[in-house]
Amino acid sequence: MNIIDELKWRGAVNQTTDEAALHDLTDKKQIGLYCGVDPTGDSLHIGHLIPFMMLKRFQLAGHHPVIVIGGGTGSIGDPSGKNSERKLQTMEQVHHNEDALSEQMHRLFGTENFRIVNNYDWLSKFSLLAFLRDYGKLFNVNTMLNKEVVASRLEVGISFTEFTYQILQSVDFLHLYQHEDVQLQIGGADQWGNITAGIDLIHKIEGPDAPAFALTIPLMLKADGTKFGKTAGGAIWLDPEKTSPYEFYQFWLNQDDRDVVKYLKYFTFLSQDEIADLAEKVKTAPEKREAQRRLAAEVTSFVHGPEAVKQAEHISAALFSGDVKALTAAEIEQGFADVPSMTVTSAAENIVEWLVATKIEPSKRQAREDVTNGAITVNGDRIRDLDFTLDPKAAFDGRYVLVRRGKKRYFLAHVTD
C-alpha cells in the first residue's frame, strides 16, 4: 500500500498540497521529509508523537525522515495562535533542551535512515541585511497577515520578532530542499500557513515545478470533544523521569472505548487486520479492554521499550490482586507515585505509634481499632498484633514502607537514614 493511502486509512491526513502528485512521487522514489520541533523544554510529550508517528511510518516504508530542532527559531518564539508571546530562554537552556530532545528522538528513530539537524546552523549565519535582501523581499506582508497563525494574533498584538517566524520556517524548508533532498514538510493543522509559505519560497527560488509538498495532521480530539493528551495531572511526557513508564502505560490503558480504535490506527504499527479484530472485541467484549491493553503495550514499547511494558503489566497485576510483595523498590516508586506520602526515619517503632506519627491514623484509639480489625497491611502483610514492631528497612531495599488502610487507600513512606 502506498504510504499516503495508509496514512489516509489511519485518519492521519488533514490537508495536503497536490495529493495526487505526492502520491505519485512516493510511488516512484523514496522521498525526504521533515518535521520541526523547537527546544522550548527538555522533553517531548505525547502531543509531539502525533507528527513523529507520521515520520516513523515514512521511515518504515523506506523514506528518509529528518527532524529539525529549532535552535534558531526556538530562540525567538512561534506565533502559534496563543494570546501571548513565547517566553525567551537563555541560549544555555536552549542548548540543554536540544541535547535532551535529540537523545529522545534517537531512541524513537534509531540511527539508520534518519537525521537530526539544527536550524541554528544556517539561520545564525545570516546578517540582517542579507536576510532582508535575500528573503524579506520575497514575502508579501498582506499575504503573511492573512495566514491564520498570524491573523489569530492580530487582535491582541504580535511582535515583529514572532511575525518573522513564518519567514524563518520557510527558509528551513528551502535549506532542507536544497541540501537534504527533502520534498515534504509535515506538521499540525495550525502549521498549514507556515508550511505553504515555505513551498511558495521554494517555487520562487527553485522554479514553479519544484516538487515541494505540505501534509498536515488533523487536530486530535477525544470523543468528549476535549483535546487529546490533556489530563488533570498535566502533560504526559516521554521522559521517564517526568512521567514514569507505568503512568505512561496507564494513560493509554484508560482510554475510552469510543477513542481506542482511532488511537490504535494512529499510534501503533499494527496491521489493518489486527486493528479490525481489536475493534470487533471493543464491540463484543468491551469489559475485557483488550484493545486498550494492546494500545498501552504497543505505545509504551515504542517509547520506553519492551521491558517497560513487562514492568507496567507486573505493577498493574500486583495492584489488582493486592499482592505487592513481589514488586521491586523501583516498581513501588512508579506504581504508588500518586498516593499520599511522607518521610520517615529508619528507626523501628511500635505499629500504633508509627501510624499516628505518620498521620496515617488520626489517633491511637483509631489506630488500635484498625489494627485489631485487620484494616492495616504493611508491605503486603496484614497486621493484627498491637505489639507489632514496624521495621522501615524490612522490605523494598529499605527504601519504602507501603501501608494500606482499608481496601483501597494506600500510603507510601520514604525511608531516610
Tab-separated table of C-alpha atoms in Angstrom:
chain	number	residue	atom	x	y	z
A	1	MET	CA	0.000	0.000	0.000
A	2	ASN	CA	1.253	3.465	-0.839
A	3	ILE	CA	2.254	5.424	2.272
A	4	ILE	CA	-0.273	8.201	1.531
A	5	ASP	CA	-3.094	5.648	1.212
A	6	GLU	CA	-2.067	4.080	4.524
A	7	LEU	CA	-1.991	7.450	6.262
A	8	LYS	CA	-5.475	8.252	4.964
A	9	TRP	CA	-6.784	4.893	6.206
A	10	ARG	CA	-5.341	5.678	9.614
A	11	GLY	CA	-7.097	9.057	9.684
A	12	ALA	CA	-3.779	10.892	9.784
A	13	VAL	CA	-4.214	13.332	6.876
A	14	ASN	CA	-5.844	16.723	7.267
A	15	GLN	CA	-4.603	18.751	4.287
A	16	THR	CA	-2.107	18.185	1.508
A	17	THR	CA	-0.852	20.256	-1.401
A	18	ASP	CA	-1.394	18.358	-4.654
A	19	GLU	CA	-2.115	14.964	-3.105
A	20	ALA	CA	-2.097	13.188	-6.468
A	21	ALA	CA	1.431	14.425	-7.262
A	22	LEU	CA	2.666	13.494	-3.776
A	23	HIS	CA	1.113	10.039	-4.129
A	24	ASP	CA	2.817	9.616	-7.487
A	25	LEU	CA	6.178	10.824	-6.139
A	26	THR	CA	6.129	8.407	-3.177
A	27	ASP	CA	5.346	5.584	-5.596
A	28	LYS	CA	8.347	6.442	-7.753
A	29	LYS	CA	11.036	7.208	-5.169
A	30	GLN	CA	11.964	7.280	-1.507
A	31	ILE	CA	11.464	10.892	-0.556
A	32	GLY	CA	12.948	13.084	2.130
A	33	LEU	CA	10.547	14.656	4.600
A	34	TYR	CA	10.803	16.644	7.784
A	35	CYS	CA	9.064	17.916	10.863
A	36	GLY	CA	10.367	20.568	13.219
A	37	VAL	CA	10.335	20.879	16.984
A	38	ASP	CA	11.505	23.888	18.942
A	39	PRO	CA	13.569	23.248	22.100
A	40	THR	CA	11.191	25.035	24.472
A	41	GLY	CA	11.528	22.200	27.009
A	42	ASP	CA	13.840	19.304	27.778
A	43	SER	CA	11.340	16.559	26.959
A	44	LEU	CA	8.854	15.677	24.267
A	45	HIS	CA	5.276	14.914	25.306
A	46	ILE	CA	2.638	12.732	23.671
A	47	GLY	CA	1.415	15.656	21.580
A	48	HIS	CA	4.769	15.503	19.776
A	49	LEU	CA	4.115	11.850	18.988
A	50	ILE	CA	1.358	12.875	16.597
A	51	PRO	CA	3.650	14.197	13.808
A	52	PHE	CA	6.532	11.923	14.791
A	53	MET	CA	4.383	8.820	14.257
A	54	MET	CA	3.950	10.067	10.686
A	55	LEU	CA	7.713	10.367	10.251
A	56	LYS	CA	8.189	6.894	11.705
A	57	ARG	CA	5.723	5.382	9.238
A	58	PHE	CA	7.565	7.014	6.337
A	59	GLN	CA	10.838	5.689	7.774
A	60	LEU	CA	9.465	2.132	7.987
A	61	ALA	CA	8.292	2.464	4.370
A	62	GLY	CA	11.865	3.256	3.294
A	63	HIS	CA	11.649	7.051	3.091
A	64	HIS	CA	14.131	9.422	4.722
A	65	PRO	CA	12.859	11.436	7.724
A	66	VAL	CA	14.677	14.492	9.026
A	67	ILE	CA	13.868	16.222	12.298
A	68	VAL	CA	14.739	19.873	12.602
A	69	ILE	CA	15.475	21.058	16.114
A	70	GLY	CA	14.724	24.742	16.130
A	71	GLY	CA	17.764	26.081	17.907
A	72	GLY	CA	17.338	29.227	15.834
A	73	THR	CA	13.550	29.582	15.650
A	74	GLY	CA	13.139	28.315	19.207
A	75	SER	CA	15.206	31.207	20.474
A	76	ILE	CA	12.644	33.755	19.241
A	77	GLY	CA	9.228	32.077	19.503
A	78	ASP	CA	6.397	30.942	17.242
A	79	PRO	CA	3.031	32.746	16.886
A	80	SER	CA	1.074	29.514	17.399
A	81	GLY	CA	-2.313	31.091	17.957
A	82	LYS	CA	-1.859	31.638	21.671
A	83	ASN	CA	-2.635	35.033	23.112
A	84	SER	CA	0.823	35.719	24.430
A	85	GLU	CA	4.428	35.839	23.294
A	86	ARG	CA	6.626	32.859	23.967
A	87	LYS	CA	8.993	33.458	26.864
A	88	LEU	CA	12.541	33.764	25.583
A	89	GLN	CA	15.073	31.328	27.017
A	90	THR	CA	18.784	31.690	27.585
A	91	MET	CA	20.933	30.058	24.936
A	92	GLU	CA	22.348	27.813	27.658
A	93	GLN	CA	18.853	26.467	28.347
A	94	VAL	CA	18.151	26.129	24.622
A	95	HIS	CA	21.310	24.025	24.148
A	96	HIS	CA	20.417	21.820	27.134
A	97	ASN	CA	16.962	21.216	25.670
A	98	GLU	CA	18.432	20.469	22.238
A	99	ASP	CA	20.621	17.702	23.690
A	100	ALA	CA	17.748	16.182	25.682
A	101	LEU	CA	15.350	16.177	22.720
A	102	SER	CA	17.972	14.701	20.386
A	103	GLU	CA	18.518	11.806	22.768
A	104	GLN	CA	14.803	11.082	22.970
A	105	MET	CA	14.354	11.176	19.203
A	106	HIS	CA	17.265	8.829	18.595
A	107	ARG	CA	15.502	6.335	20.866
A	108	LEU	CA	12.366	6.609	18.714
A	109	PHE	CA	14.026	6.584	15.293
A	110	GLY	CA	17.364	4.866	15.790
A	111	THR	CA	20.292	5.999	13.693
A	112	GLU	CA	19.644	4.303	10.340
A	113	ASN	CA	17.938	6.282	7.578
A	114	PHE	CA	17.272	9.224	9.886
A	115	ARG	CA	18.877	12.596	10.597
A	116	ILE	CA	18.566	15.327	13.202
A	117	VAL	CA	19.629	18.815	12.133
A	118	ASN	CA	19.533	22.164	13.919
A	119	ASN	CA	18.312	25.272	12.101
A	120	TYR	CA	20.633	27.417	14.212
A	121	ASP	CA	23.414	26.069	11.971
A	122	TRP	CA	22.141	28.001	8.949
A	123	LEU	CA	19.906	30.735	10.384
A	124	SER	CA	22.681	32.063	12.615
A	125	LYS	CA	24.863	32.739	9.573
A	126	PHE	CA	22.578	35.404	8.118
A	127	SER	CA	23.343	39.056	8.584
A	128	LEU	CA	20.323	41.306	8.959
A	129	LEU	CA	20.944	42.947	5.565
A	130	ALA	CA	21.409	39.623	3.787
A	131	PHE	CA	18.241	38.249	5.375
A	132	LEU	CA	16.171	41.253	4.287
A	133	ARG	CA	17.691	41.346	0.807
A	134	ASP	CA	17.600	37.613	0.021
A	135	TYR	CA	14.352	36.599	1.713
A	136	GLY	CA	12.423	39.591	3.056
A	137	LYS	CA	11.856	40.888	-0.480
A	138	LEU	CA	10.138	37.613	-1.409
A	139	PHE	CA	7.407	37.786	1.268
A	140	ASN	CA	4.303	39.922	0.868
A	141	VAL	CA	3.151	41.381	4.199
A	142	ASN	CA	-0.522	41.244	3.173
A	143	THR	CA	-0.186	37.519	2.467
A	144	MET	CA	1.578	36.932	5.788
A	145	LEU	CA	-1.144	38.806	7.662
A	146	ASN	CA	-3.801	36.584	6.127
A	147	LYS	CA	-2.158	33.392	7.355
A	148	GLU	CA	-4.314	32.008	10.162
A	149	VAL	CA	-1.398	31.580	12.547
A	150	VAL	CA	-0.728	35.346	12.342
A	151	ALA	CA	-4.298	36.589	11.837
A	152	SER	CA	-5.401	34.941	15.098
A	153	ARG	CA	-2.905	37.111	16.983
A	154	LEU	CA	-3.575	40.498	15.388
A	155	GLU	CA	-6.345	41.491	17.776
A	156	VAL	CA	-4.177	41.035	20.882
A	157	GLY	CA	-0.939	42.004	19.160
A	158	ILE	CA	2.152	40.248	17.868
A	159	SER	CA	5.765	41.355	17.981
A	160	PHE	CA	7.842	41.774	14.846
A	161	THR	CA	10.081	39.008	16.183
A	162	GLU	CA	7.325	36.408	16.171
A	163	PHE	CA	5.894	37.816	12.927
A	164	THR	CA	9.154	36.855	11.189
A	165	TYR	CA	8.889	33.233	12.356
A	166	GLN	CA	6.984	32.398	9.161
A	167	ILE	CA	9.920	33.558	7.050
A	168	LEU	CA	12.441	31.626	9.147
A	169	GLN	CA	10.432	28.398	8.898
A	170	SER	CA	10.164	28.918	5.152
A	171	VAL	CA	13.938	29.298	4.960
A	172	ASP	CA	14.236	25.993	6.828
A	173	PHE	CA	12.176	24.210	4.165
A	174	LEU	CA	14.222	25.814	1.381
A	175	HIS	CA	17.511	24.834	3.048
A	176	LEU	CA	16.382	21.230	3.522
A	177	TYR	CA	15.089	21.060	-0.046
A	178	GLN	CA	18.437	22.270	-1.354
A	179	HIS	CA	20.806	20.414	0.988
A	180	GLU	CA	18.968	17.374	2.417
A	181	ASP	CA	16.826	16.325	-0.599
A	182	VAL	CA	13.634	16.997	1.382
A	183	GLN	CA	10.404	17.381	-0.609
A	184	LEU	CA	7.744	17.185	2.114
A	185	GLN	CA	7.099	19.027	5.365
A	186	ILE	CA	4.724	17.570	7.967
A	187	GLY	CA	3.080	19.482	10.781
A	188	GLY	CA	-0.051	20.081	12.794
A	189	ALA	CA	-3.134	21.664	11.243
A	190	ASP	CA	-2.149	25.018	12.771
A	191	GLN	CA	1.112	24.980	10.783
A	192	TRP	CA	-0.519	24.994	7.338
A	193	GLY	CA	0.197	28.675	6.732
A	194	ASN	CA	3.860	28.386	7.704
A	195	ILE	CA	4.393	25.243	5.626
A	196	THR	CA	2.732	26.594	2.488
A	197	ALA	CA	4.785	29.799	2.842
A	198	GLY	CA	7.860	27.578	2.611
A	199	ILE	CA	6.556	25.944	-0.550
A	200	ASP	CA	5.937	29.369	-2.066
A	201	LEU	CA	9.529	30.369	-1.271
A	202	ILE	CA	10.903	27.187	-2.856
A	203	HIS	CA	8.849	27.817	-6.016
A	204	LYS	CA	10.067	31.408	-6.252
A	205	ILE	CA	13.731	30.386	-5.962
A	206	GLU	CA	13.826	26.899	-7.484
A	207	GLY	CA	11.036	27.288	-10.035
A	208	PRO	CA	7.290	26.642	-10.047
A	209	ASP	CA	7.707	22.958	-10.853
A	210	ALA	CA	9.976	22.204	-7.877
A	211	PRO	CA	8.455	19.145	-6.112
A	212	ALA	CA	7.724	20.508	-2.646
A	213	PHE	CA	4.685	19.412	-0.654
A	214	ALA	CA	2.835	20.013	2.599
A	215	LEU	CA	0.932	17.495	4.698
A	216	THR	CA	-0.830	18.426	7.918
A	217	ILE	CA	-2.371	16.264	10.577
A	218	PRO	CA	-5.912	16.613	11.913
A	219	LEU	CA	-6.386	18.151	15.336
A	220	MET	CA	-6.808	15.120	17.555
A	221	LEU	CA	-9.853	15.360	19.797
A	222	LYS	CA	-11.257	12.820	22.209
A	223	ALA	CA	-14.815	11.560	21.920
A	224	ASP	CA	-15.909	14.053	24.579
A	225	GLY	CA	-14.611	16.947	22.457
A	226	THR	CA	-11.554	17.753	24.596
A	227	LYS	CA	-8.033	17.904	23.212
A	228	PHE	CA	-6.080	14.666	23.178
A	229	GLY	CA	-3.173	14.441	25.624
A	230	LYS	CA	-4.500	16.894	28.186
A	231	THR	CA	-5.009	15.371	31.623
A	232	ALA	CA	-5.856	16.656	35.078
A	233	GLY	CA	-2.277	15.905	36.106
A	234	GLY	CA	-0.743	17.839	33.225
A	235	ALA	CA	1.210	16.690	30.176
A	236	ILE	CA	2.187	13.063	29.567
A	237	TRP	CA	5.930	13.268	28.948
A	238	LEU	CA	8.211	10.882	27.100
A	239	ASP	CA	10.938	11.454	29.696
A	240	PRO	CA	10.589	8.607	32.253
A	241	GLU	CA	11.726	10.971	34.997
A	242	LYS	CA	8.759	13.270	34.302
A	243	THR	CA	6.157	10.592	33.558
A	244	SER	CA	7.072	7.091	34.702
A	245	PRO	CA	6.631	4.225	32.202
A	246	TYR	CA	3.874	2.863	34.463
A	247	GLU	CA	1.984	6.181	34.392
A	248	PHE	CA	2.555	6.332	30.635
A	249	TYR	CA	1.147	2.791	30.238
A	250	GLN	CA	-1.844	3.630	32.436
A	251	PHE	CA	-2.657	6.704	30.355
A	252	TRP	CA	-3.168	4.551	27.264
A	253	LEU	CA	-4.839	1.737	29.197
A	254	ASN	CA	-7.515	4.136	30.454
A	255	GLN	CA	-8.660	5.374	27.048
A	256	ASP	CA	-12.358	5.490	26.248
A	257	ASP	CA	-13.868	2.707	24.133
A	258	ARG	CA	-15.004	5.421	21.705
A	259	ASP	CA	-11.402	6.534	21.108
A	260	VAL	CA	-9.321	3.382	21.343
A	261	VAL	CA	-9.670	2.192	17.725
A	262	LYS	CA	-8.722	5.642	16.419
A	263	TYR	CA	-5.641	5.597	18.648
A	264	LEU	CA	-4.725	2.062	17.563
A	265	LYS	CA	-4.734	3.284	13.970
A	266	TYR	CA	-2.703	6.351	14.728
A	267	PHE	CA	-0.252	5.384	17.467
A	268	THR	CA	0.554	1.745	16.689
A	269	PHE	CA	2.083	-0.128	13.781
A	270	LEU	CA	-0.490	-2.922	13.891
A	271	SER	CA	-1.927	-4.102	10.583
A	272	GLN	CA	-5.426	-3.345	9.347
A	273	ASP	CA	-6.495	-6.913	10.116
A	274	GLU	CA	-5.157	-6.754	13.673
A	275	ILE	CA	-6.895	-3.451	14.320
A	276	ALA	CA	-10.143	-4.721	12.789
A	277	ASP	CA	-10.014	-7.723	15.153
A	278	LEU	CA	-9.480	-5.481	18.172
A	279	ALA	CA	-12.274	-3.158	17.011
A	280	GLU	CA	-14.639	-6.120	16.950
A	281	LYS	CA	-13.624	-7.033	20.502
A	282	VAL	CA	-14.414	-3.493	21.637
A	283	LYS	CA	-17.969	-4.106	20.386
A	284	THR	CA	-18.446	-7.656	21.635
A	285	ALA	CA	-16.441	-7.742	24.876
A	286	PRO	CA	-15.638	-4.182	25.976
A	287	GLU	CA	-15.264	-5.242	29.609
A	288	LYS	CA	-12.082	-7.175	28.724
A	289	ARG	CA	-10.448	-3.978	27.424
A	290	GLU	CA	-8.233	-5.987	25.075
A	291	ALA	CA	-7.889	-3.074	22.672
A	292	GLN	CA	-6.769	-0.735	25.456
A	293	ARG	CA	-4.246	-3.259	26.756
A	294	ARG	CA	-2.792	-3.733	23.289
A	295	LEU	CA	-2.683	0.030	22.725
A	296	ALA	CA	-0.896	0.592	26.046
A	297	ALA	CA	1.613	-2.181	25.333
A	298	GLU	CA	2.391	-1.038	21.786
A	299	VAL	CA	2.896	2.659	22.536
A	300	THR	CA	4.811	2.040	25.775
A	301	SER	CA	7.108	-0.395	23.976
A	302	PHE	CA	7.725	2.119	21.182
A	303	VAL	CA	8.633	4.912	23.600
A	304	HIS	CA	10.219	3.064	26.548
A	305	GLY	CA	10.997	-0.441	25.276
A	306	PRO	CA	9.513	-3.919	25.887
A	307	GLU	CA	10.951	-4.225	29.401
A	308	ALA	CA	8.964	-1.170	30.476
A	309	VAL	CA	5.804	-2.913	29.273
A	310	LYS	CA	6.569	-6.006	31.337
A	311	GLN	CA	7.209	-3.837	34.373
A	312	ALA	CA	3.994	-1.846	33.900
A	313	GLU	CA	1.962	-5.023	33.478
A	314	HIS	CA	3.603	-6.500	36.577
A	315	ILE	CA	2.726	-3.425	38.643
A	316	SER	CA	-0.850	-3.430	37.311
A	317	ALA	CA	-1.337	-7.108	38.172
A	318	ALA	CA	0.041	-6.608	41.679
A	319	LEU	CA	-2.227	-3.636	42.331
A	320	PHE	CA	-5.262	-5.504	41.030
A	321	SER	CA	-4.590	-8.531	43.230
A	322	GLY	CA	-3.290	-6.579	46.222
A	323	ASP	CA	-0.144	-8.762	46.269
A	324	VAL	CA	2.527	-6.071	46.397
A	325	LYS	CA	5.263	-8.199	47.959
A	326	ALA	CA	6.593	-9.278	44.574
A	327	LEU	CA	7.191	-5.698	43.460
A	328	THR	CA	10.666	-4.202	43.397
A	329	ALA	CA	11.524	-0.889	45.007
A	330	ALA	CA	11.580	0.725	41.553
A	331	GLU	CA	8.125	-0.673	40.797
A	332	ILE	CA	6.809	0.574	44.142
A	333	GLU	CA	8.127	4.033	43.290
A	334	GLN	CA	6.318	4.011	39.935
A	335	GLY	CA	3.097	2.326	40.991
A	336	PHE	CA	2.474	4.478	44.046
A	337	ALA	CA	3.804	7.829	42.886
A	338	ASP	CA	0.404	9.475	43.322
A	339	VAL	CA	-0.639	8.171	46.743
A	340	PRO	CA	-0.241	10.238	49.933
A	341	SER	CA	3.385	10.064	51.031
A	342	MET	CA	5.614	11.085	53.882
A	343	THR	CA	9.228	10.734	55.031
A	344	VAL	CA	10.196	8.515	57.965
A	345	THR	CA	13.410	7.552	59.683
A	346	SER	CA	14.783	4.041	59.591
A	347	ALA	CA	14.158	3.529	63.324
A	348	ALA	CA	11.891	0.600	64.248
A	349	GLU	CA	8.744	1.564	66.161
A	350	ASN	CA	5.510	0.105	67.531
A	351	ILE	CA	2.878	-0.104	64.795
A	352	VAL	CA	0.317	2.038	66.637
A	353	GLU	CA	2.855	4.749	67.469
A	354	TRP	CA	4.187	4.712	63.893
A	355	LEU	CA	0.742	5.012	62.279
A	356	VAL	CA	-0.092	8.037	64.413
A	357	ALA	CA	3.330	9.653	63.920
A	358	THR	CA	2.965	9.396	60.128
A	359	LYS	CA	-0.622	10.746	60.327
A	360	ILE	CA	-1.923	7.672	58.534
A	361	GLU	CA	-4.164	7.310	61.585
A	362	PRO	CA	-5.678	10.343	63.354
A	363	SER	CA	-5.367	8.883	66.864
A	364	LYS	CA	-4.031	5.945	68.833
A	365	ARG	CA	-7.582	4.802	69.509
A	366	GLN	CA	-8.362	4.637	65.771
A	367	ALA	CA	-5.006	3.019	65.048
A	368	ARG	CA	-5.614	0.285	67.619
A	369	GLU	CA	-9.107	-0.298	66.276
A	370	ASP	CA	-7.939	-0.584	62.646
A	371	VAL	CA	-5.051	-2.918	63.540
A	372	THR	CA	-7.316	-5.135	65.639
A	373	ASN	CA	-9.909	-5.289	62.849
A	374	GLY	CA	-7.312	-6.237	60.240
A	375	ALA	CA	-7.698	-2.998	58.303
A	376	ILE	CA	-3.934	-2.329	58.179
A	377	THR	CA	-1.459	-4.038	55.845
A	378	VAL	CA	2.236	-3.196	55.829
A	379	ASN	CA	4.265	-4.118	52.741
A	380	GLY	CA	1.565	-6.592	51.765
A	381	ASP	CA	1.217	-8.276	55.187
A	382	ARG	CA	-1.915	-7.807	57.259
A	383	ILE	CA	-1.045	-6.664	60.781
A	384	ARG	CA	-3.348	-7.563	63.693
A	385	ASP	CA	-0.853	-7.538	66.571
A	386	LEU	CA	-0.917	-4.301	68.569
A	387	ASP	CA	2.609	-5.092	69.781
A	388	PHE	CA	3.988	-5.448	66.246
A	389	THR	CA	7.271	-3.581	65.736
A	390	LEU	CA	7.475	-1.954	62.309
A	391	ASP	CA	10.967	-2.012	60.806
A	392	PRO	CA	11.108	0.538	57.946
A	393	LYS	CA	14.066	-1.271	56.385
A	394	ALA	CA	12.387	-4.670	56.261
A	395	ALA	CA	11.240	-4.527	52.620
A	396	PHE	CA	11.762	-2.845	49.236
A	397	ASP	CA	15.515	-2.428	49.719
A	398	GLY	CA	14.864	-0.453	52.876
A	399	ARG	CA	13.639	2.495	50.809
A	400	TYR	CA	9.872	2.366	51.288
A	401	VAL	CA	7.114	1.302	53.642
A	402	LEU	CA	3.829	0.698	51.862
A	403	VAL	CA	0.737	0.841	54.049
A	404	ARG	CA	-2.818	0.065	53.026
A	405	ARG	CA	-5.635	1.231	55.249
A	406	GLY	CA	-8.915	-0.470	54.433
A	407	LYS	CA	-9.410	-1.963	50.979
A	408	LYS	CA	-8.010	0.702	48.698
A	409	ARG	CA	-6.313	3.583	50.490
A	410	TYR	CA	-2.538	3.409	50.192
A	411	PHE	CA	0.223	5.463	51.815
A	412	LEU	CA	3.897	5.422	50.881
A	413	ALA	CA	6.583	6.258	53.423
A	414	HIS	CA	10.031	7.177	52.084
A	415	VAL	CA	12.723	5.903	54.432
A	416	THR	CA	15.699	8.131	55.229
A	417	ASP	CA	18.848	7.091	57.063
